[in-house]
XYZ file of C-alpha atoms in Angstrom:
548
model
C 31.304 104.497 78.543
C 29.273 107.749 77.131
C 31.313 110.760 77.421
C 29.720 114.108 76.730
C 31.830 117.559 75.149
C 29.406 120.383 75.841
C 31.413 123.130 74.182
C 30.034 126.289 75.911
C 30.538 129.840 75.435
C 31.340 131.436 78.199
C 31.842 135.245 79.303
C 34.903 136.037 81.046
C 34.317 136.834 84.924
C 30.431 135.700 84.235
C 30.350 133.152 86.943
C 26.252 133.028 87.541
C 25.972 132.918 83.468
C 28.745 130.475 83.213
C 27.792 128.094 86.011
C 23.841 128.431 84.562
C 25.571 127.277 81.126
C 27.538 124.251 82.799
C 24.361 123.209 84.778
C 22.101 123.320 81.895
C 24.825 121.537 79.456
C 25.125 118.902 82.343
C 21.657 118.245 82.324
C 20.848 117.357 78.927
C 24.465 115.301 79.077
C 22.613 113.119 81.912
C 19.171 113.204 79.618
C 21.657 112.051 76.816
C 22.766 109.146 78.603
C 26.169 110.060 79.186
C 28.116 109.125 82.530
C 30.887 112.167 82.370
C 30.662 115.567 80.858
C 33.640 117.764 80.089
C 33.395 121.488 79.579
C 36.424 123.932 78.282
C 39.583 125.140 80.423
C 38.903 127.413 82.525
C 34.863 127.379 81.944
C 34.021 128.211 85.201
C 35.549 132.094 84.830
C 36.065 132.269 81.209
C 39.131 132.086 79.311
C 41.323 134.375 79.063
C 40.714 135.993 82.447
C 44.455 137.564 82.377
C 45.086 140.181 85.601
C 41.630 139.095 87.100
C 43.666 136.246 88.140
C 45.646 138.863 90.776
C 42.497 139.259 92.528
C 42.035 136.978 95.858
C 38.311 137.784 95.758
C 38.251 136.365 91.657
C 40.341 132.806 92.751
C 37.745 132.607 95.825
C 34.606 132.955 94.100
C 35.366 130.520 91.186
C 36.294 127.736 93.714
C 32.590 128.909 95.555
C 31.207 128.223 91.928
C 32.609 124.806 91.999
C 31.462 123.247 94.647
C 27.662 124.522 93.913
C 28.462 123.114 90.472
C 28.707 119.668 92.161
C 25.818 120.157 94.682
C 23.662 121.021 91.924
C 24.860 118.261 89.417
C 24.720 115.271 92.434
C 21.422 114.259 91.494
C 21.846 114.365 88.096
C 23.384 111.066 87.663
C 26.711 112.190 86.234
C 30.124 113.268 86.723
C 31.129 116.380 85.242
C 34.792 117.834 84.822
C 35.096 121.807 84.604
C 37.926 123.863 84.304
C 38.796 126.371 86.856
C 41.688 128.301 88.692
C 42.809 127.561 92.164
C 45.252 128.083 95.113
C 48.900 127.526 93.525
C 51.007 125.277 95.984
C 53.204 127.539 98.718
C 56.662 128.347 97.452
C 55.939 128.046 93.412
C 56.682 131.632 93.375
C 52.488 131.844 91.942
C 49.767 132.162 93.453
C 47.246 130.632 90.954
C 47.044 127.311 89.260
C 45.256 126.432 85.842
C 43.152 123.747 87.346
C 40.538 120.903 86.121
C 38.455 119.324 88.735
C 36.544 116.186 88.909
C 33.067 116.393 90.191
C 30.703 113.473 91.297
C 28.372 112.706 94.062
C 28.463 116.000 95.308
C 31.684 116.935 95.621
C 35.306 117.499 94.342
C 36.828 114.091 93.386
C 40.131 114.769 91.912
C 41.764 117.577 90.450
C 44.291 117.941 87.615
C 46.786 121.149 87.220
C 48.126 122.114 83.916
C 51.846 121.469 83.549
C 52.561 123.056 80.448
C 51.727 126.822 80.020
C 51.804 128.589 76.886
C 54.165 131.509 76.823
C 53.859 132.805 73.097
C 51.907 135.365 70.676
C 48.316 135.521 72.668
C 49.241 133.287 75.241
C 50.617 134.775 78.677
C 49.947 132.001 81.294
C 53.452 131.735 82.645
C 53.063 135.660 83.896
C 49.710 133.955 86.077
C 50.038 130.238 86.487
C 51.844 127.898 88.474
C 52.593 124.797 86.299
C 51.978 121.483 87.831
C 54.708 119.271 88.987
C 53.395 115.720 88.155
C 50.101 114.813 86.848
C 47.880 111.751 87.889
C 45.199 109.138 86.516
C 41.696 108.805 87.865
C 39.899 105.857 87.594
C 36.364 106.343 85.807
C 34.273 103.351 85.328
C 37.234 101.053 85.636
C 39.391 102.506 83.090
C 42.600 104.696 83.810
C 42.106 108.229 82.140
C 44.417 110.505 81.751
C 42.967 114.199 82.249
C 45.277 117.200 80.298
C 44.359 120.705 79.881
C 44.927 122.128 76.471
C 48.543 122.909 76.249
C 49.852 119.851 78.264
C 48.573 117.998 74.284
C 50.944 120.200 72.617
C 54.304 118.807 72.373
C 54.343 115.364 71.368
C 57.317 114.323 69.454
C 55.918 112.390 67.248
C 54.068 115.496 65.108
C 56.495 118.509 66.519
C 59.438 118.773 64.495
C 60.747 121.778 67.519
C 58.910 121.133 70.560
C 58.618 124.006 73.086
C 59.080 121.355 76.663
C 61.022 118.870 77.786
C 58.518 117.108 79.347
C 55.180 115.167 77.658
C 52.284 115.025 80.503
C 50.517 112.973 77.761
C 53.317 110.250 77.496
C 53.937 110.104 81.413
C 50.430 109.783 81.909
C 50.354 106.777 79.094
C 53.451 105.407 80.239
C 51.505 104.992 84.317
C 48.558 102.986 82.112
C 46.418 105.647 80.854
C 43.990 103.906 78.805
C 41.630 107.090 77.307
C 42.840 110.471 76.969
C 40.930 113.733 77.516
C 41.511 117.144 77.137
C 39.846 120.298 78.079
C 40.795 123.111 75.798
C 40.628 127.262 75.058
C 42.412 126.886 72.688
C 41.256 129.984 69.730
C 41.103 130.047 66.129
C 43.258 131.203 63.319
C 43.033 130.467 59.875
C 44.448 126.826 59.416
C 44.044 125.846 63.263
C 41.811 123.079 62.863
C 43.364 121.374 60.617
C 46.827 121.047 62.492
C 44.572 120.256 65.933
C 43.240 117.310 64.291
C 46.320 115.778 62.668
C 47.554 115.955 66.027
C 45.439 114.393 67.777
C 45.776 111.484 65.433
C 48.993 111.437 66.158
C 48.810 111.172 69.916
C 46.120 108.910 69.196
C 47.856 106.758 67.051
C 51.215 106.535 69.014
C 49.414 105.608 72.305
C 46.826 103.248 70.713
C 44.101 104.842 72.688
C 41.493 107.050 71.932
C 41.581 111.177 72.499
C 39.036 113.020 73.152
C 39.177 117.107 73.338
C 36.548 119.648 74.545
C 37.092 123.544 73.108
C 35.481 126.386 74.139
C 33.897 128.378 71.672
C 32.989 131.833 70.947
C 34.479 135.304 71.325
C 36.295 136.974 74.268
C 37.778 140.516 73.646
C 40.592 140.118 70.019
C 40.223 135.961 70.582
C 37.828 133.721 68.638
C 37.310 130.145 70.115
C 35.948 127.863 67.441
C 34.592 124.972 69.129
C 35.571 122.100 66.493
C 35.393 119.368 69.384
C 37.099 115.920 68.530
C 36.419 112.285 69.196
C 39.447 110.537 67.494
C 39.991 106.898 67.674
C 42.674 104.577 68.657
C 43.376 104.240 65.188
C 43.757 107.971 64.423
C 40.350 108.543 63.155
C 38.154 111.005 63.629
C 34.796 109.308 65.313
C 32.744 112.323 65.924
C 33.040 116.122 65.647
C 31.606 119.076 67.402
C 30.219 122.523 65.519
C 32.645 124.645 64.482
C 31.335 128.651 65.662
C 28.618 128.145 67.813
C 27.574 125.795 70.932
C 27.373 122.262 70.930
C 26.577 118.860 72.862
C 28.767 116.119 71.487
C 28.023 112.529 73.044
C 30.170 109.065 72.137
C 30.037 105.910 73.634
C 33.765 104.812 73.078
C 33.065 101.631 74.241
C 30.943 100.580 70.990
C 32.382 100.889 67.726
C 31.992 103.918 66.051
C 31.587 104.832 62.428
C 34.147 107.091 60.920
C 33.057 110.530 60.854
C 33.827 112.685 57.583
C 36.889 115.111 58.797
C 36.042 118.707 58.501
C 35.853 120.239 55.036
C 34.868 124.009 55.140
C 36.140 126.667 52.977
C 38.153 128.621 54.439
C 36.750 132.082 53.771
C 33.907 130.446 55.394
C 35.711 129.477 58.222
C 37.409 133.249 58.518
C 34.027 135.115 58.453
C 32.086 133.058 60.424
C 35.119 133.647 63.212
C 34.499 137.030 62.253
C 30.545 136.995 62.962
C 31.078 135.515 65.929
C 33.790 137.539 67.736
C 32.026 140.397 66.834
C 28.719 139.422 68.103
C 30.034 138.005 71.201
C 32.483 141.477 71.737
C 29.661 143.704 71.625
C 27.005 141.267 73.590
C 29.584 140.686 76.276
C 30.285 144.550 76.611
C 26.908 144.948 77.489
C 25.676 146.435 73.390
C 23.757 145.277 71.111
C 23.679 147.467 68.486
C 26.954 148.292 66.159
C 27.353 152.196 63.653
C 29.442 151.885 60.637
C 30.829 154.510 58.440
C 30.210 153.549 54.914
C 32.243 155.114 52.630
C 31.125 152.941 49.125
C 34.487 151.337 49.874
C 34.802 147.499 49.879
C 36.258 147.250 53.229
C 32.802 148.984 55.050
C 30.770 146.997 52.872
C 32.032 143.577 53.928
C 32.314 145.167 57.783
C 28.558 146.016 57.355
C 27.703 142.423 56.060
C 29.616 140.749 59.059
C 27.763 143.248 61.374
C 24.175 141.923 60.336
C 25.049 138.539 60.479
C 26.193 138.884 64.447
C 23.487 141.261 65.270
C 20.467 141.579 62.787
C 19.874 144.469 60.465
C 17.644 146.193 63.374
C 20.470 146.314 65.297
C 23.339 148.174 62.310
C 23.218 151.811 61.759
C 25.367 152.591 59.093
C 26.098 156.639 57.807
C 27.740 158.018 54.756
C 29.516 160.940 55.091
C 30.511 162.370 52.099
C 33.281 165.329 51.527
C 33.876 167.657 48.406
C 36.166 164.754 46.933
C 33.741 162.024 47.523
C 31.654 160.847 44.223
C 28.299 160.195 43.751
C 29.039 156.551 42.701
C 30.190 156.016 46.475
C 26.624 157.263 47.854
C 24.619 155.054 45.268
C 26.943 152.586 45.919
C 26.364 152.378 50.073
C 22.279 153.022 48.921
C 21.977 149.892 46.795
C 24.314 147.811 50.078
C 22.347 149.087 52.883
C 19.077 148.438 50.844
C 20.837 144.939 49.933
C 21.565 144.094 53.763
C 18.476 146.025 55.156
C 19.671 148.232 57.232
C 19.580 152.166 57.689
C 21.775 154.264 56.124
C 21.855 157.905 57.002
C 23.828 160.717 54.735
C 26.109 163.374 57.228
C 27.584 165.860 54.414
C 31.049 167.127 55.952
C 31.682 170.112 53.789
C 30.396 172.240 55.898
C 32.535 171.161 58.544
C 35.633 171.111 56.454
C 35.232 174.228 55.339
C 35.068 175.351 58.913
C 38.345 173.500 59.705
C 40.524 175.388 57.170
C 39.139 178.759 57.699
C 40.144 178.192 61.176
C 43.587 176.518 60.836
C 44.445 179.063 57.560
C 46.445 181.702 59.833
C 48.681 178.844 60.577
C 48.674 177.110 57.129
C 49.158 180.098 55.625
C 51.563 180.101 53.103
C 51.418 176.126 53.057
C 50.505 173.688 50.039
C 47.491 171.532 51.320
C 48.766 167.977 51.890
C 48.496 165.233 53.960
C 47.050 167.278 56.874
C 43.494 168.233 55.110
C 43.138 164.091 54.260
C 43.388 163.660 57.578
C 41.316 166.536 58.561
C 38.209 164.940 56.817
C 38.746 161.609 58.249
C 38.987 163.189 62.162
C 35.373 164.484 61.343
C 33.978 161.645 60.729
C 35.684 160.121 63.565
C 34.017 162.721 65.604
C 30.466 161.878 63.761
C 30.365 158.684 64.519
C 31.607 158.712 68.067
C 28.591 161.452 68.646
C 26.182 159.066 67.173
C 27.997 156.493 69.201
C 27.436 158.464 72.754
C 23.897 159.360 71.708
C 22.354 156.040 70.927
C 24.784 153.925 72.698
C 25.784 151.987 70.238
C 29.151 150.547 69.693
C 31.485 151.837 66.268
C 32.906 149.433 64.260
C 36.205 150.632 62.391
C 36.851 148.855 58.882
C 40.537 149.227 58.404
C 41.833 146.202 57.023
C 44.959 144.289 57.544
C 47.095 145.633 54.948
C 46.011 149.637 55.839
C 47.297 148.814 59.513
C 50.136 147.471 58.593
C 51.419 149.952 56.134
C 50.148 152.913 58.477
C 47.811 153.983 55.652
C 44.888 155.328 58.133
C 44.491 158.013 60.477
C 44.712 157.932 63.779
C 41.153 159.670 65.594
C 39.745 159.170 61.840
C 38.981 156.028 60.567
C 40.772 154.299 63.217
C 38.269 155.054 65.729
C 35.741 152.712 66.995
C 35.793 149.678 69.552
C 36.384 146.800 67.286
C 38.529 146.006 64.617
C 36.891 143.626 62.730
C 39.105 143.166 59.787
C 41.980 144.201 60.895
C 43.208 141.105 60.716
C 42.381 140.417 57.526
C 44.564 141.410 54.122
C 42.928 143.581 51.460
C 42.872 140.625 48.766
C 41.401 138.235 51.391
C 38.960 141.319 52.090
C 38.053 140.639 48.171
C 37.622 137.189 48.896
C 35.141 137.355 51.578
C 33.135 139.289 49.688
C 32.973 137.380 46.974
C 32.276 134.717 49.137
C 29.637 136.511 50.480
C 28.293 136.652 47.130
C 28.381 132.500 46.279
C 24.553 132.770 45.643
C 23.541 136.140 44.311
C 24.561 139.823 44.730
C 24.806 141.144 47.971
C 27.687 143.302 47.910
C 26.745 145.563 45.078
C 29.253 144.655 41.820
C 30.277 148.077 41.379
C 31.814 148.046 44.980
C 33.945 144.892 44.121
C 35.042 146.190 40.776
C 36.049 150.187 41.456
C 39.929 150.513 41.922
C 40.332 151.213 46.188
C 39.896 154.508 47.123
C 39.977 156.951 50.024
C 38.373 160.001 48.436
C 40.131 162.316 49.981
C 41.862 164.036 47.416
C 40.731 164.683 43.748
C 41.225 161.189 41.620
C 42.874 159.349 44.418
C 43.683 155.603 44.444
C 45.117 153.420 47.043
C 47.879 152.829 44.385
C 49.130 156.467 44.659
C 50.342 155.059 48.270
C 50.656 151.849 47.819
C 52.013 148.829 45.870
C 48.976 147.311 44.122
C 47.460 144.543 46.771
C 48.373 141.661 44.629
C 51.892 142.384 45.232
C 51.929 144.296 48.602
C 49.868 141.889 50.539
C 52.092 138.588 50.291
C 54.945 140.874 51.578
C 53.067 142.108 54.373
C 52.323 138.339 55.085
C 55.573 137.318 54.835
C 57.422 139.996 57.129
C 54.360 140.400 59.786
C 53.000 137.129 60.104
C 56.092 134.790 59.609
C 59.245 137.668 59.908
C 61.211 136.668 57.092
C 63.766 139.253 56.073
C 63.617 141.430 53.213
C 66.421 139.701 50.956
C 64.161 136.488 51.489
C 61.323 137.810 50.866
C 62.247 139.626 47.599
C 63.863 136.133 46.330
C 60.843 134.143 47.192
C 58.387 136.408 45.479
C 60.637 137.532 42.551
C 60.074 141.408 43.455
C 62.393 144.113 43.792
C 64.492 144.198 47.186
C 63.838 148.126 47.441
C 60.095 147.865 47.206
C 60.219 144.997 49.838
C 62.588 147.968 51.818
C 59.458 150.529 51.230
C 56.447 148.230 52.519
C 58.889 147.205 55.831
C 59.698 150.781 56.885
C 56.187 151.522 56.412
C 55.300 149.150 58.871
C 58.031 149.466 61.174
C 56.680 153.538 61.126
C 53.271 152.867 61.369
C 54.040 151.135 65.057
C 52.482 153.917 67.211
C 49.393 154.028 65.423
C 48.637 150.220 65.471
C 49.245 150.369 69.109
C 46.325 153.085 69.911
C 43.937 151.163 67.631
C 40.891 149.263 68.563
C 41.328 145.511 69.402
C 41.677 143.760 66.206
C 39.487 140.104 66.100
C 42.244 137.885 65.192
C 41.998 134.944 62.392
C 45.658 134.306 61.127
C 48.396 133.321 63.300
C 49.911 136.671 63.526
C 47.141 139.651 64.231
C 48.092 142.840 65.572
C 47.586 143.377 69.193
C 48.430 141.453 72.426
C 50.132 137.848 70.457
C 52.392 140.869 68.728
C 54.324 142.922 70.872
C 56.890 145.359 69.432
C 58.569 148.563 70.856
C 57.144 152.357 69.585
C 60.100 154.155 69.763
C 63.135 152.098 67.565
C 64.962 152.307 65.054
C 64.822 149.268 62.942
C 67.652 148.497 60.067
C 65.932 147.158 56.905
């Protein structure tokens, strides 16, 4: 039997684009040879749609889509199996189910509801979904299949030490005779995601003696990045074949012939993290209807690697990137962004803000008067850039990127309607050293971010001689704590013993992040590539008072 994975990417609510994806991907699945093709959860509307699932006139049009998804694909000489919501049963309390549907000859065959529904960091699909109350085989060129939809693979208790349900569709489906098992997936990327997909696959694999094979949707939808990574594994726990990881892809296997073992994936992960990076940004601004990004370069590492990831997703043509220098900024900062722009090849425009500054306190120095400058004219200088680039923003509609990393959001150490504005975060979710990395990285064969910008000590330039370190435990140290408290919520005793560093430090960096709350929650959405980002998967009051 040939089984096709067309890992698509599809737009969320694009149901003309998503269905001319799925017909197209079906097509060359049929010119391939193959007898079914599976696409992602939910492909037919995108994934996740979240409250477009309230609306009757959403749930109506995707099951529309599906039927002229099997008209279209009758004479194609293959059966294809789409994901899709539909009519929750009467009395589950829902209206919507998370749905997969078999289609051949024309029509609906079978469909398959999801049982188990993700309730955790990004995932909200109890607040939507009705889960399913028993699953079913279909029968597919004699052979029993068992059909799951992402999560329902997710708790086998063989690999999960804690498992999250009582109930395995996977091993009820085996135990009725399931002979193959697929899955359609969205399920996104963080960093070390496909790793742990695999080895559990191979486990379920393994344990049931029968091959698995998984469909994932790929690409970006708003703070999510989908990484595609398909998997054919064998009975035996092997990995037979393997889809692209970032970008589309039309996977076909004959599991009935025997297959040579395919190498498992080995890609740095740096790699891994920026090409997630390149591709939730280009896919954000695409599927908001842009196509061209403005960056504020500042000579700082931080816009540099921002402006890097920005021409990979959307060619140099398309980056506009402007230097805006104030009385405290040095001329190192402006050759510096010069010798990157001219690097990447892209424009690079110089907005002096003295002028404007000036303007600023002369206004505001009835009030101040009296008052020591401070914190207050820092921020000044970053709102005026803010302004700048939302101008430029309005005027050639063009989407700005903000380059805040990780550890500045999590210690509060940006300004909100400075360099917090924009419509993407693109490294927010990434930690200052890791920010070093990528660059580096970046770097593997020859300069492209200039030397100078990866050797200077952080700055904001803001004040005379200032250095992140002024604020701020040096990155080396500070980051790891930030890791440990945001991402995996240790406590501060534990994380002080673990690291060997001093309890009241730890104390420091945690009520900076526990203060910095109201600012994280007014920033753009951050693209998220560890397992803990900041936005929607983390969800913490403003207004607390938090014992450290």
């Amino acid at each position: 039997m040939k089984i096709a994975l067309a890992q698509i990417n599809p737009t969320v609510g694009d149901f003309d684009g998503n269905s001319r994806k799925i017909l197209d991907f079906a097509a060359r699945a049929a010119q391939g040879g193959a007898e079914l093709v599976l696409f992602p959860e939910l492909s037919v509307c995108g994934y996740p749609p979240a409250d477009l699932l309230e609306k009757p006139a959403f749930l109506a049009r995707a099951g529309q889509v599906v039927e002229e998804i099997a008209a279209k694909t009758a004479g194609l000489g293959i059966a294809v199996i789409v994901g899709y919501p539909t009519p929750a049963p009467h009395g589950s309390g829902k209206h919507v189910s998370n749905s997969a549907a078999l289609l051949r000859n024309g029509h609906v065959e079978f469909v398959q509801t999801k049982m188990l529904l993700p309730f955790y960091d990004v995932f909200d699909e109890q607040r939507y979904f009705a889960p399913a109350d028993k699953q079913r085989l279909f029968c597919f060129d004699g052979q029993d299949i068992a059909l799951t939809i992402c999560e329902d693979a997710w708790n086998d208790k063989s690999f999960w030490e804690n498992r999250l349900y009582r109930v395995d569709p996977i091993e009820e489906l085996m135990r009725a005779g399931g002979r193959i098992i697929l899955n359609i997936s969205s399920s996104p990327y963080w960093c070390g995601k496909r790793e742990t997909r695999r080895r559990m696959l191979a486990a379920i694999a393994k344990r049931h003696h029968a091959p698995v094979l998984l469909v994932n949707q790929v690409g970006g939808n708003d703070s999510l990045v989908f990484d595609g990574s398909s998997l054919v594994i064998g009975a035996d726990g092997e990995v037979i074949a393997q889809a692209k990881s970032f970008e589309e892809d039309l996977l076909i296997v004959d599991i009935a012939v025997p297959q040579a073992k395919a190498a498992p994936i080995v890609e740095n992960e740096h790699e891994a993290i920026y090409n997630a990076l390149v591709l939730g940004t280009r896919d954000y601004i695409r599927k908001c209807g842009f196509s061209k990004a403005i960056i504020g370069l500042s000579g700082g590492i931080d816009s540099a690697l921002v402006a890097a990831i920005a021409v990979e997703a959307l060619g140099a043509e398309n980056v506009l990137t402007i230097g805006m220098p104030s009385p405290y900024s040095s001329q190192g900062s402006i050759d510096d962004s010069r010798q990157l722009a001219a690097k990447l090849g892209i424009r690079y425009e110089v907005l002096g803000i003295s002028q404007l500054f000036d303007g600023f306190q002369q206004t505001l120095a009835p009030m101040f008067e009296g008052l020591k400058p401070d914190i207050t004219e820092e921020n000044i200088q970053s709102r005026i850039r803010g302004n700048l680039l939302m101008a430029l923003s309005n005027k050639f509609n063009a989407l700005v990127l903000t380059t805040g990393n990780k550890s500045e959001m999590s210690t509060g150490y940006c300004t909100l309607y400075g360099d917090m504005v924009g419509a993407l975060a693109v490294i927010g979710d990434v930690v200052k050293t890791e920010v070093y990395e990528l660059c580096r990285w970046i770097n593997r064969n020859g300069e492209i971010i200039p030397y100078a910008i990866l050797e200077k000590p952080p700055s904001a330039e803001l004040r005379p001689d200032q250095k992140d370190t002024d604020s701020l435990p040096p990155y080396e140290v500070l980051d790891p704590i930030l890791e440990a408290y945001v991402e995996r919520y240790e406590t501060t005793e534990a994380i002080a013993a673990s690291q060997n560093v001093d309890l009241e430090l730890v104390r420091r960096v945690v009520k900076l992040v526990e203060r910095s709350e109201y600012k994280r929650q007014q920033a753009a959405p951050v693209l998220k590539v560890t397992a803990k980002a900041f936005g929607m998967g983390r969800r913490f009051p403003i207004a607390v008072k938090v014992q450290v």
